[in-house]
Every structure is written in structure tokens, then in C-alpha cells.
Tab-separated table of C-alpha atoms in Angstrom:
chain	number	residue	atom	x	y	z
A	17	UNK	CA	2.910	176.005	-41.332
A	18	UNK	CA	2.244	175.023	-37.728
A	19	UNK	CA	5.193	175.426	-35.396
A	20	UNK	CA	4.272	171.957	-34.126
A	21	UNK	CA	4.193	170.208	-37.508
A	22	UNK	CA	4.422	166.503	-36.831
A	23	UNK	CA	6.993	164.233	-38.473
A	24	UNK	CA	4.191	161.657	-38.659
A	25	UNK	CA	2.737	163.633	-41.555
A	26	UNK	CA	5.413	161.842	-43.571
A	27	UNK	CA	3.763	158.464	-42.928
A	28	UNK	CA	2.031	156.761	-45.840
A	29	UNK	CA	-1.449	158.129	-46.569
A	30	UNK	CA	-1.227	161.082	-44.184
A	31	UNK	CA	-3.468	164.034	-45.063
A	32	UNK	CA	-2.882	167.119	-42.924
A	33	UNK	CA	-5.732	168.642	-40.957
A	34	UNK	CA	-6.519	172.324	-41.274
A	35	UNK	CA	-7.580	175.105	-38.964
A	36	UNK	CA	-6.664	174.743	-35.306
A	37	UNK	CA	-5.594	171.126	-35.911
A	38	UNK	CA	-3.084	171.916	-38.635
A	39	UNK	CA	0.226	170.207	-38.034
A	40	UNK	CA	-1.109	166.671	-37.543
A	41	UNK	CA	-2.924	164.239	-39.801
A	42	UNK	CA	-6.662	164.525	-40.353
A	43	UNK	CA	-6.540	160.899	-41.468
A	44	UNK	CA	-4.254	158.283	-42.967
A	45	UNK	CA	-6.569	157.165	-45.728
A	46	UNK	CA	-9.859	156.340	-43.978
A	47	UNK	CA	-11.036	158.068	-40.815
A	48	UNK	CA	-13.886	155.565	-40.372
A	49	UNK	CA	-11.537	152.595	-40.514
A	50	UNK	CA	-9.236	154.391	-38.093
A	51	UNK	CA	-12.131	154.978	-35.677
A	52	UNK	CA	-13.000	151.294	-35.682
A	53	UNK	CA	-9.402	150.376	-34.918
A	54	UNK	CA	-9.323	152.776	-31.964
A	55	UNK	CA	-12.600	151.398	-30.613
A	56	UNK	CA	-11.049	147.932	-30.861
A	57	UNK	CA	-8.143	149.171	-28.745
A	58	UNK	CA	-5.592	149.377	-31.542
A	59	UNK	CA	-3.270	152.165	-32.606
A	60	UNK	CA	-2.823	155.758	-31.476
A	61	UNK	CA	-3.670	159.354	-32.366
A	62	UNK	CA	-1.000	161.987	-32.966
A	63	UNK	CA	-1.876	165.054	-30.850
A	64	UNK	CA	1.575	166.578	-31.117
A	65	UNK	CA	0.154	169.902	-32.319
A	66	UNK	CA	-1.124	170.536	-28.796
A	67	UNK	CA	0.888	172.772	-26.483
A	68	UNK	CA	2.740	171.381	-23.451
A	69	UNK	CA	3.640	173.310	-20.299
A	70	UNK	CA	5.507	172.304	-17.135
A	71	UNK	CA	5.124	173.833	-13.676
A	72	UNK	CA	7.937	172.984	-11.281
A	73	UNK	CA	8.710	173.952	-7.716
A	74	UNK	CA	7.734	172.994	-4.170
A	75	UNK	CA	4.761	175.396	-4.109
A	76	UNK	CA	3.254	174.313	-7.437
A	77	UNK	CA	0.275	172.369	-6.028
A	78	UNK	CA	-0.839	174.904	-3.427
A	79	UNK	CA	-0.328	177.662	-5.991
A	80	UNK	CA	-2.445	175.885	-8.622
A	81	UNK	CA	-5.037	175.110	-5.959
A	82	UNK	CA	-5.466	178.835	-5.289
A	83	UNK	CA	-5.680	179.859	-8.953
A	84	UNK	CA	-7.718	177.158	-10.680
A	85	UNK	CA	-11.097	175.466	-10.371
A	86	UNK	CA	-9.512	172.169	-9.319
A	87	UNK	CA	-8.377	170.698	-5.993
A	88	UNK	CA	-4.585	170.399	-6.170
A	89	UNK	CA	-3.553	170.260	-2.524
A	90	UNK	CA	-2.293	166.776	-1.732
A	91	UNK	CA	-2.407	165.637	-5.356
A	92	UNK	CA	-0.415	162.412	-5.368
A	93	UNK	CA	2.358	161.650	-7.824
A	94	UNK	CA	0.936	160.061	-10.958
A	95	UNK	CA	-2.555	161.474	-10.415
A	96	UNK	CA	-4.293	163.001	-13.431
A	97	UNK	CA	-6.634	165.954	-13.377
A	98	UNK	CA	-8.358	168.646	-15.429
A	99	UNK	CA	-8.426	172.279	-14.326
A	100	UNK	CA	-9.841	175.528	-15.659
A	101	UNK	CA	-8.669	179.104	-15.427
A	102	UNK	CA	-11.612	181.496	-15.292
A	103	UNK	CA	-12.094	185.210	-15.723
A	104	UNK	CA	-13.268	187.205	-12.693
A	105	UNK	CA	-16.822	186.804	-14.023
A	106	UNK	CA	-16.514	183.027	-14.350
A	107	UNK	CA	-15.950	182.696	-18.091
A	108	UNK	CA	-13.566	179.947	-19.183
A	109	UNK	CA	-10.213	181.344	-20.352
A	110	UNK	CA	-7.975	178.253	-20.347
A	111	UNK	CA	-8.254	174.500	-19.876
A	112	UNK	CA	-5.344	172.379	-18.678
A	113	UNK	CA	-5.161	168.585	-18.825
A	114	UNK	CA	-2.395	167.444	-16.523
A	115	UNK	CA	-0.566	164.961	-14.368
A	116	UNK	CA	1.921	165.483	-11.545
A	117	UNK	CA	5.058	163.327	-11.427
A	118	UNK	CA	5.967	164.237	-7.854
A	119	UNK	CA	8.259	167.107	-8.820
A	120	UNK	CA	6.616	168.706	-11.862
A	121	UNK	CA	3.054	169.260	-13.003
A	122	UNK	CA	2.822	168.500	-16.712
A	123	UNK	CA	-0.113	169.800	-18.715
A	124	UNK	CA	-1.277	169.982	-22.288
A	125	UNK	CA	-3.669	172.501	-23.738
A	126	UNK	CA	-5.078	173.702	-27.045
A	127	UNK	CA	-2.709	174.398	-29.968
A	128	UNK	CA	-1.286	177.887	-29.657
A	129	UNK	CA	-2.780	178.498	-26.204
A	130	UNK	CA	0.336	178.034	-24.082
A	131	UNK	CA	1.868	181.462	-24.649
A	132	UNK	CA	-1.102	183.360	-23.221
A	133	UNK	CA	-1.502	180.852	-20.395
A	134	UNK	CA	2.153	181.045	-19.401
A	135	UNK	CA	2.091	184.835	-19.586
A	136	UNK	CA	-0.893	185.064	-17.238
A	137	UNK	CA	0.377	182.405	-14.833
A	138	UNK	CA	3.766	184.095	-14.659
A	139	UNK	CA	2.098	187.301	-13.490
A	140	UNK	CA	0.512	185.362	-10.611
A	141	UNK	CA	3.698	183.837	-9.184
A	142	UNK	CA	4.520	186.603	-6.680
A	143	UNK	CA	6.539	184.913	-3.884
A	144	UNK	CA	5.517	181.338	-4.721
A	145	UNK	CA	8.319	178.932	-5.542
A	146	UNK	CA	7.183	177.841	-8.997
A	147	UNK	CA	8.724	177.820	-12.456
A	148	UNK	CA	6.467	177.800	-15.530
A	149	UNK	CA	7.861	176.735	-18.906
A	150	UNK	CA	6.359	176.255	-22.355
A	151	UNK	CA	8.037	173.001	-23.475
A	152	UNK	CA	6.014	172.492	-26.651
A	153	UNK	CA	9.129	172.593	-28.801
A	154	UNK	CA	10.559	169.625	-26.894
A	155	UNK	CA	7.561	167.510	-25.848
A	156	UNK	CA	4.528	166.108	-27.624
A	157	UNK	CA	1.226	164.383	-26.822
A	158	UNK	CA	-0.184	161.190	-28.288
A	159	UNK	CA	-3.429	159.467	-27.333
A	160	UNK	CA	-3.893	155.729	-27.021
A	161	UNK	CA	-7.074	153.734	-26.405
A	162	UNK	CA	-7.494	151.514	-23.361
A	163	UNK	CA	-5.692	151.236	-20.048
A	164	UNK	CA	-2.079	152.401	-19.939
A	165	UNK	CA	0.696	149.906	-19.308
A	166	UNK	CA	1.856	150.033	-15.699
A	167	UNK	CA	5.543	149.837	-16.512
A	168	UNK	CA	6.388	153.410	-15.507
A	169	UNK	CA	8.341	154.048	-18.702
A	170	UNK	CA	6.241	157.007	-19.850
A	171	UNK	CA	4.372	159.878	-18.262
A	172	UNK	CA	0.666	159.096	-18.652
A	173	UNK	CA	-2.470	161.125	-18.123
A	174	UNK	CA	-5.747	159.254	-17.840
A	175	UNK	CA	-8.695	161.368	-16.765
A	176	UNK	CA	-12.472	161.168	-16.875
A	177	UNK	CA	-12.248	163.121	-20.132
A	178	UNK	CA	-9.602	160.882	-21.764
A	179	UNK	CA	-12.294	159.105	-23.836
A	180	UNK	CA	-11.603	155.766	-22.187
A	181	UNK	CA	-7.941	155.966	-23.170
A	182	UNK	CA	-4.921	157.946	-22.059
A	183	UNK	CA	-2.518	160.646	-23.184
A	184	UNK	CA	1.235	160.060	-23.292
A	185	UNK	CA	3.785	162.856	-22.815
A	186	UNK	CA	6.943	162.032	-24.745
A	187	UNK	CA	9.962	163.856	-26.169
A	188	UNK	CA	9.093	165.290	-29.561
A	189	UNK	CA	12.186	163.657	-31.057
A	190	UNK	CA	10.766	160.240	-30.087
A	191	UNK	CA	7.535	160.570	-32.098
A	192	UNK	CA	8.709	158.560	-35.095
A	193	UNK	CA	10.158	155.760	-32.965
A	194	UNK	CA	6.943	155.659	-30.912
A	195	UNK	CA	4.842	155.356	-34.061
A	196	UNK	CA	6.817	152.350	-35.262
A	197	UNK	CA	5.853	150.404	-32.130
A	198	UNK	CA	2.392	151.744	-31.326
A	199	UNK	CA	0.307	150.167	-34.067
A	200	UNK	CA	-1.727	151.785	-36.834
A	201	UNK	CA	-1.922	155.590	-36.684
A	202	UNK	CA	-5.315	157.305	-36.618
A	203	UNK	CA	-5.954	160.901	-37.550
A	204	UNK	CA	-7.546	163.727	-35.604
A	205	UNK	CA	-10.868	163.201	-37.425
A	206	UNK	CA	-11.229	159.772	-35.825
A	207	UNK	CA	-10.327	161.148	-32.396
A	208	UNK	CA	-12.770	164.046	-32.732
A	209	UNK	CA	-15.605	161.674	-33.613
A	210	UNK	CA	-14.982	159.710	-30.413
A	211	UNK	CA	-14.707	162.929	-28.400
A	212	UNK	CA	-18.017	164.252	-29.705
A	213	UNK	CA	-19.631	160.876	-29.049
A	214	UNK	CA	-18.386	161.123	-25.444
A	215	UNK	CA	-19.793	164.651	-25.074
A	216	UNK	CA	-16.385	166.023	-24.027
A	217	UNK	CA	-16.225	169.750	-24.913
A	218	UNK	CA	-13.140	171.298	-26.428
A	219	UNK	CA	-12.180	174.826	-25.458
A	220	UNK	CA	-12.318	177.255	-28.363
A	221	UNK	CA	-14.429	174.928	-30.494
A	222	UNK	CA	-17.390	174.122	-28.266
A	223	UNK	CA	-17.117	177.320	-26.247
A	224	UNK	CA	-17.262	181.050	-26.833
A	225	UNK	CA	-16.147	184.058	-24.806
A	226	UNK	CA	-19.287	183.826	-22.620
A	227	UNK	CA	-18.994	180.133	-21.747
A	228	UNK	CA	-19.102	179.152	-18.078
A	229	UNK	CA	-18.216	175.664	-16.760
A	230	UNK	CA	-21.795	174.887	-15.703
A	231	UNK	CA	-22.986	174.996	-19.322
A	232	UNK	CA	-20.418	172.511	-20.584
A	233	UNK	CA	-20.491	169.558	-18.208
A	234	UNK	CA	-17.205	170.551	-16.567
A	235	UNK	CA	-18.615	170.393	-13.030
A	236	UNK	CA	-17.095	167.345	-11.382
A	237	UNK	CA	-14.600	166.982	-14.241
A	238	UNK	CA	-12.696	170.271	-14.331
A	239	UNK	CA	-14.367	172.019	-11.380
A	240	UNK	CA	-14.107	170.779	-7.784
A	241	UNK	CA	-17.258	171.838	-5.983
A	242	UNK	CA	-15.906	171.552	-2.436
A	243	UNK	CA	-12.846	173.800	-2.471
A	244	UNK	CA	-12.109	177.341	-1.414
A	245	UNK	CA	-11.958	180.587	-3.298
A	246	UNK	CA	-10.571	180.939	-6.825
A	247	UNK	CA	-11.033	183.524	-9.549
A	248	UNK	CA	-14.514	183.227	-11.046
A	249	UNK	CA	-15.865	180.999	-8.274
A	250	UNK	CA	-18.749	183.319	-7.436
A	251	UNK	CA	-20.379	182.794	-10.843
A	252	UNK	CA	-19.858	179.025	-10.804
A	253	UNK	CA	-21.219	178.710	-7.258
A	254	UNK	CA	-24.206	180.981	-7.874
A	255	UNK	CA	-25.312	179.091	-10.988
A	256	UNK	CA	-24.676	175.754	-9.281
A	257	UNK	CA	-26.628	176.713	-6.152
A	258	UNK	CA	-29.555	178.191	-8.043
A	259	UNK	CA	-29.429	175.754	-10.958
A	260	UNK	CA	-30.404	176.406	-14.548
A	261	UNK	CA	-27.345	177.719	-16.415
A	262	UNK	CA	-28.207	180.065	-19.293
A	263	UNK	CA	-27.118	177.549	-21.957
A	264	UNK	CA	-26.418	173.827	-22.190
A	265	UNK	CA	-24.235	171.547	-24.271
A	266	UNK	CA	-26.046	169.037	-26.492
A	267	UNK	CA	-24.991	166.289	-28.864
A	268	UNK	CA	-26.681	166.507	-32.250
A	269	UNK	CA	-27.456	163.630	-34.576
A	270	UNK	CA	-27.603	165.221	-38.016
A	271	UNK	CA	-29.914	163.920	-40.711
A	272	UNK	CA	-27.108	163.234	-43.192
A	273	UNK	CA	-29.042	164.754	-46.085
A	274	UNK	CA	-26.070	166.757	-47.338
A	275	UNK	CA	-22.490	165.728	-47.977
A	276	UNK	CA	-21.105	168.388	-45.672
A	277	UNK	CA	-20.487	168.690	-41.961
A	278	UNK	CA	-21.631	171.856	-40.201
A	279	UNK	CA	-18.899	174.409	-39.653
A	280	UNK	CA	-17.908	175.828	-36.294
A	281	UNK	CA	-20.224	178.731	-35.552
A	282	UNK	CA	-23.110	177.657	-37.790
A	283	UNK	CA	-26.434	178.718	-36.295
A	284	UNK	CA	-28.743	176.274	-34.545
A	285	UNK	CA	-32.431	177.090	-34.888
A	286	UNK	CA	-35.804	176.050	-33.538
A	287	UNK	CA	-38.174	177.140	-36.258
A	288	UNK	CA	-37.001	180.553	-37.474
A	289	UNK	CA	-35.321	181.501	-34.181
A	290	UNK	CA	-31.620	181.013	-33.490
A	291	UNK	CA	-31.075	179.257	-30.169
A	292	UNK	CA	-27.377	178.363	-30.297
A	293	UNK	CA	-24.351	177.507	-32.403
A	294	UNK	CA	-22.421	174.504	-33.627
A	295	UNK	CA	-19.163	173.798	-31.862
A	296	UNK	CA	-17.514	170.811	-33.504
A	297	UNK	CA	-18.730	168.128	-35.899
A	298	UNK	CA	-17.474	164.787	-37.224
A	299	UNK	CA	-18.552	161.642	-39.028
A	300	UNK	CA	-18.940	158.749	-36.624
A	301	UNK	CA	-18.383	155.176	-37.781
A	302	UNK	CA	-21.731	154.067	-36.266
A	303	UNK	CA	-23.890	157.161	-35.838
A	304	UNK	CA	-23.025	159.056	-38.992
A	305	UNK	CA	-22.691	162.855	-38.774
A	306	UNK	CA	-22.728	164.133	-35.189
A	307	UNK	CA	-21.929	167.473	-33.568
A	308	UNK	CA	-21.760	169.320	-30.275
A	309	UNK	CA	-23.756	172.520	-29.928
A	310	UNK	CA	-24.324	175.092	-27.218
A	311	UNK	CA	-27.999	176.041	-27.041
A	312	UNK	CA	-30.246	178.075	-24.783
A	313	UNK	CA	-31.309	176.274	-21.641
A	314	UNK	CA	-34.972	176.959	-22.404
A	315	UNK	CA	-34.959	174.913	-25.634
A	316	UNK	CA	-37.365	171.981	-25.289
A	317	UNK	CA	-35.229	168.862	-24.821
A	318	UNK	CA	-37.492	166.965	-27.239
A	319	UNK	CA	-37.454	169.615	-29.959
A	320	UNK	CA	-35.949	168.912	-33.365
A	321	UNK	CA	-33.281	171.439	-34.239
A	322	UNK	CA	-32.025	172.842	-37.542
A	323	UNK	CA	-28.494	173.816	-38.498
A	324	UNK	CA	-28.549	176.920	-40.679
A	325	UNK	CA	-25.611	178.301	-42.638
A	326	UNK	CA	-25.538	180.975	-45.309
A	327	UNK	CA	-25.702	179.583	-48.860
A	328	UNK	CA	-25.965	176.011	-47.525
A	329	UNK	CA	-28.938	173.631	-47.252
A	330	UNK	CA	-30.557	173.500	-43.829
A	331	UNK	CA	-29.813	170.284	-41.936
A	332	UNK	CA	-32.237	168.922	-39.342
A	333	UNK	CA	-30.974	167.270	-36.177
A	334	UNK	CA	-32.199	165.509	-33.075
A	335	UNK	CA	-30.618	166.425	-29.750
A	336	UNK	CA	-29.194	164.302	-26.986
A	337	UNK	CA	-28.572	165.763	-23.534
A	338	UNK	CA	-25.001	166.293	-22.429
A	339	UNK	CA	-25.831	168.895	-19.763
A	340	UNK	CA	-29.193	168.730	-18.004
A	341	UNK	CA	-31.069	172.046	-18.431
A	342	UNK	CA	-31.850	171.978	-14.708
A	343	UNK	CA	-28.319	171.107	-13.596
A	344	UNK	CA	-27.396	172.576	-10.241
A	345	UNK	CA	-27.141	171.710	-6.576
A	346	UNK	CA	-30.458	169.872	-6.712
A	347	UNK	CA	-29.326	167.776	-9.715
A	348	UNK	CA	-26.283	165.509	-9.730
A	349	UNK	CA	-23.498	167.006	-11.825
A	350	UNK	CA	-22.400	165.015	-14.868
A	351	UNK	CA	-19.249	163.055	-14.022
């Protein structure tokens, strides 16, 4: 059982998700109906299985500025941002989605990822006046469509990667009361369909251990291109200046010939040659089965692709650009 099992799984019709999203509802009876409600601006999505971390202290913004890919110096209270932590060779190790309230930087990240993030950040404190705390046991995340209410009653994050909506940080004990007032609940399947439609990558699903920000459309979203040194910057800058990252994120429109979505890690082929892998997949209320995949940069952008899995029928797919194969200093980064 997930340590973040949501009380909203006790709502009528709730069916729990599995894998990394265990602990919240996959759907409440019909993920397609739930998608349509979200697109119409109604309801909310329970993301309370995600981890929540706070960073307090007067040095928090300058400290984060030095460590991450994002520009934190002078970040105003209430401002939302996305930041990455990279390895020395530029590979993505953590993604944080956050907002500063003037005294504390609040962030959420992938389920189960906070412990390793907090451990690494704690080793980097040195003499900086910061305090890092995993508050997942006490705080939860929900997502709502549309523009947040400007009443100041809740801590809100609304970034370029918030799918046209916003995330709410709230005490975990308030989840049930929130749900009573927030309209019809939608499951993680509905949210994932909208995320894939938006081409917003998810760390650990649409990435692997070799992934660099340039391949995933994170330039201009999670990477500030006009800031000073941070761990992994050399790789990001070199690929950006020269252009042409080794791989690129694409959105796939699957042919729908089989009653099965591709699984994470399924091979993507051109002809008999593997050129990439499936990240995440969902059924969209308008487009049918869609997926995100990471493929070699050299793959012809007009080529039809095939999703190949052992003991499963091959599924053909057309590709839609998320990251330009030529992206770099001479091409405008995707915003």
C-alpha cells in the first residue's frame, strides 16, 4: 500500500491506480467522462500521492539558484516555477514543481522521490541558512482546471507546465473537505491524457537515466538559459549552442487496432530497427490512444512508427513533434 494512500479512494466509484500512481484513483467510473469535465473547467484531480518538500530560510533562493537549472534570485512571493537537478554530466536526476510564499519554497515531485532529493540537497547546505523538510505526510497536492481564485486562501502553483490549470498545496487532513466543495473528482488517467496531449514530460516515465533537458522540451520551462553555473550546465549549454540533441520527445497517435495501451518501455521502431521507447500512454477523449515517446533525433519527422512489445500485436503510430530535432541556439526553444 502506498504511504500516501488517499482518503478519496473511499469516494463512490473510485478504482485505484497501480504502479507509480498507486494511492490515488485511476478513475471514478469513466475516465473519458472525467476528461471532458476537466476540459470544461469542472472538478479536480487528486494528486495526493505526489511527494511534497519545503525549503525554508533566508538563503533558500540564492542557494536554489546555485544548485538548479532555474533562476531563483529575486523570485517574488507567489511566483511559480519548475527546476531540475542534474548530474555532473547533465542527466536529469530530479524535477521540482514549486512556488515561493515569501518565507518558504514549496515543491512537489514524483511519488517516492522526495527522500533521495532531500538527502542530496541536505548534503549541499554547507553554511547556507536553509532547512529542507519532507512534508508529504502532512501536505497533499490536487490539480484544478482553469485560473485559480485570487482570494489568497490556498497556496497555488500555476506554471507553463500546469496544463492550463493549477496545483493546490493543502493539508492532507483537508482532502475530504476539499473534495466536497471542489466538484466532480477525476482520476489520474484523465489527468495523464491531458498531460500527454500537452506534451509535458514526466520524470521517470518519459525519461531514462540518459535523459538531458534538451531532449524533453524543458528548455525555457525548467531550464533558464541566461543564468550562471550549475551542476550539469556544460552539457545543456553545449547541446543548446550546437543544436541537435541526440534524442527528441514526440507525441504518438496510435492506430487503435488493439484494445491495449503500450506499456512504459515498449520499443518504438522504424521498420525493423528500434529507434526509441514509449514513455507514457493514455486514452484521450478526442484523439483516442496517444503516447509520449523518446526517439532518436535522426528519425524522419514524417516517418510512421511502430510500437513493438513481446507477445503483443505491433501497433502503428504517427508522430507529432514536441521537441524540434534541430532545437538549439539557432531554433527557438519550446515554451
